[in-house]
Amino acid sequence: MKAKGAFLPDIVAFCCAQSAYQAADTAGSMRITYPENIRVIRVPCAGRVDVLHILRAFEKGADGVLVLGCHEEACRHLSGNIRAKNRVQRVNTLLQEVGIDGKRVEMFTLAPNQGSRFARIANEVNERIKELGPSPVKSGA
Amino acid sequence: MIVAERKPLEDIREMIAGYKKILIVGCGTCVTICWAGGEKEVAVLSSQLRLASKKDGNELEILEATIERQCEKELVEALKDKVQQVEAVLSMGCGAGVQPIAEIFPDMPVYPALNTTFVGMPEGEGVWVETCRACGDCFLDKTGGICPIVRCAKGLLNGPCGGTNNGKCEIDSEKDCAWTLIYRRLEQQGRLDAMRKYYPPRNFQAVIRPGKVETLPA
Amino acid sequence: MDNGLKLGVFLCDCGGTLSKVTDFSAIKAKLQKLSDVTYVGISHDLCLKRAQQAMQKDIKDKGINRVVVAACSPELHENDFMNVVQSAGVNRHLLSMANIREQCFWAHPDKGKAAKKAMTQIGMAINRARFLEPVEQTQISVNKDVLVIGGGITGIQAAIELSNLNLKTTLVEKEATLGGKLNRFANLYPVQVSPEEVLATKLKQVAESQNIYVLTSAELIDVSGEVGNFSARIKRGNGEFVRNFGAIIFATGYTTQFSSQIYGLELSNNIITQSQLEEMLKSSSEVKQIPKSVCFVTDISDEHSRVSPLSALRNALGIKEKFRGEVCVLCQNLKVDGAGLEKLYRDCRNKGVLFIKFDNSPRISKQDGKIKIEVEDVLMSGEQVTLPCDLLVVEETSVPPLDSKVLGSTLYMGLDAQGFYQENNVHLYPTASNREGIFFAGNCHADLDLMQALTDASNVALSAYQLLAQGKIAVEAEKVMVDPNKCRFCLTCIRACPHHAIQEAKVNHEKMVAQIADLACQGCGICAVVCPAKAIKPKDWSDEQILAEFELLGEYV
């Protein structure tokens, strides 16, 4: 068994192409680093992220999932970010039912120029997931 | 439409405990429309069950299928190939959907994943309300198309109770008083006279249960 | 197993800079071993034409049918690469990108970790590429006529600009005459031209234009159809008729309202609103009693409005010029911005208008028919000042016209907290509504002064021109697609679509299903998620593509 310090969580970050994805680009452009184990998946709007996508990420061994969208009232598709927020809440409950800590899924909002915020979120979430340990579903966990 | 909601995962897991391969069957009609048992919810439940069994180290393989209507035997028969591969079937149809599956495949344990709640309609996004009690003796002609049997907490037939409160119900101040709605509707139609008529207590057994409707073949 | 996939991976080391931190030939060697990968190339400058020509040739020569580019962020050059793919004879949507610059080598200084992540990212892009689907480009012909709702100065200006761009425009005004607020303003300071002159010039242009059709005393009732082919139901007198348009511009302006609650005051003969004062200033007949001292109060009910402090300044100067006398403006911050407004403020001061700043709202009372105002002057360290005056002019808040709400909901347009029309995105698309082909101009969606409203009108005219001028719009056919066999017609997507792009349609003239209007769809994918039957697929962002990015992972790392 690996020591807890060596645990490198698998984190899937669904990023809205209008904001969070560009914020990740900004972080890179500013050479602000963040944990490399955050796997960014570009989506056209946070509203495209389905409850099923998140559940499947856990099935495939993710330890945590992030949904990153635009700030409230700044969604190009009006309600996409609000819908994403509600879905994250639903996944929290669905995971809790399964016996997986709902806190493993979080939603944040950011603007394209918030590179440092992106890095901060990535760092904080990485630390939180490390605290929680590997997902109980993960094979070999 | 028939409105249903999913049972808690814990209950569902208890039903299927011990099976290694199951089939989850969705229904493409009412329960799809009320977001309880369509293809999407089948996938969500199936993902949840896989996660839970993986977590507990149990082996569980899940097949998924969604058919047009579970309440039609011919349509249920199409599931034959898949049913033959599994040890149990989990139906995401209403109660009227679970039973034909159980009947067509009498050797197969069939379990309900939903609780069938009522006959109703959507009120807002993701919200459904009961609008018909399926009492078998429709009263709507007398009440301007608003059913007091289901929408009045007390099912009153002759005007509101003493608890009507500025158009709201005394049982739940969020809910409209059905008889206030009825009064307004009849007023709008110039049919307030209908309010004066007295209706004796109803026969609550208008339908002998289990209900059966027989018509001559067309 | 031959699945027909021929993947071509194009790596770019960004002018050699990325090669310094990682070994591209090692990446290439690893990628070449992967199944279905037909070709792996390394370039130094894929963003340049020369390299793109080479890329195009490689795609053609090697028979590549799925293209993976590992380079900078797709936000930068995705469209360029799509063009390259298209010019190589492959559908432009069969491209998948790995962002190995911004989101890898630039973000992770640890070379080993970055190299590993780059490999993962390319693997993700390759997996996604396996599920890409072609989307065909087509063109839809559109009606080039534009409907402008609201015959105020913004609507008039939009109509004139559209007609100059040779688009036929119908200008609908609910009042009997055009001009809106301009008919009521006494002056347009800081603009030196009078409202009558401005209006006369504009109306002359309208009258002389062959392209503008004016409908006064008319109202828009309902709109059906989509961008390029809207049908508008218009009511005029007792009659109703339907006309077709390609785009609709809302320039319905604002109305004003005095809130006696906030002031604790009722209007009377010597307490009047800005609009009543305008009437007085505009009236050519002699004013019976010339007010010797006039006070304006602003910044009480709405400190953020541009309309209220601006009218205080304009009218303070107007009074000075027409009646002379004492004029005092009580304000908090008097926030005005815009060209010429600082000068307007100075003109007021030079003409002797007194400005008193307050933090606590002034107390206003009536004494012997005169008005007494007590206020603590901030600039005099809060010293109590008492001002008697003959006439008190109170501010009004700007509110949306009464019918905005109804029109907003019949046309599925969003309203902001005050009830004005809500733009799609204040920063990125400041005149676009949530629906394609419907635009907002002027004060119906933003708090603007005259010059800004005119600029807004020009912007909107250009947007409409850009959309319609060709008479046809390029569109990606069925980029989001409803499977009619799976659709249960539950209306969920129709209700959820933020752009009102989904409507009912009949398949084979029989079964009702949801259908997405390609022109109106903005590709957010919300419908695909809310569909309880999983009947909707956004071809560029399908479930398979999204899931492939993490589901097939592991083998590349």
PDB file of C-alpha atoms in Angstrom, chain B residues 134 136 206-217:
ATOM      1  CA  ALA B 134     -58.790   8.555 -11.285  1.00  0.00           C
ATOM      2  CA  GLY B 136     -64.128   7.012 -11.993  1.00  0.00           C
ATOM      3  CA  ALA B 206     -67.575   4.385  -8.690  1.00  0.00           C
ATOM      4  CA  VAL B 207     -64.896   2.038  -9.926  1.00  0.00           C
ATOM      5  CA  ILE B 208     -65.016  -1.430  -8.468  1.00  0.00           C
ATOM      6  CA  ARG B 209     -61.380  -2.220  -7.808  1.00  0.00           C
ATOM      7  CA  PRO B 210     -59.484  -3.521  -9.611  1.00  0.00           C
ATOM      8  CA  GLY B 211     -60.917  -1.313 -12.331  1.00  0.00           C
ATOM      9  CA  LYS B 212     -61.808  -2.679 -15.704  1.00  0.00           C
ATOM     10  CA  VAL B 213     -63.059  -0.863 -18.797  1.00  0.00           C
ATOM     11  CA  GLU B 214     -64.698  -2.914 -21.473  1.00  0.00           C
ATOM     12  CA  THR B 215     -65.676  -1.561 -24.861  1.00  0.00           C
ATOM     13  CA  LEU B 216     -66.845  -3.357 -27.951  1.00  0.00           C
ATOM     14  CA  PRO B 217     -64.016  -3.995 -30.385  1.00  0.00           C
TER      15      PRO B 217
END
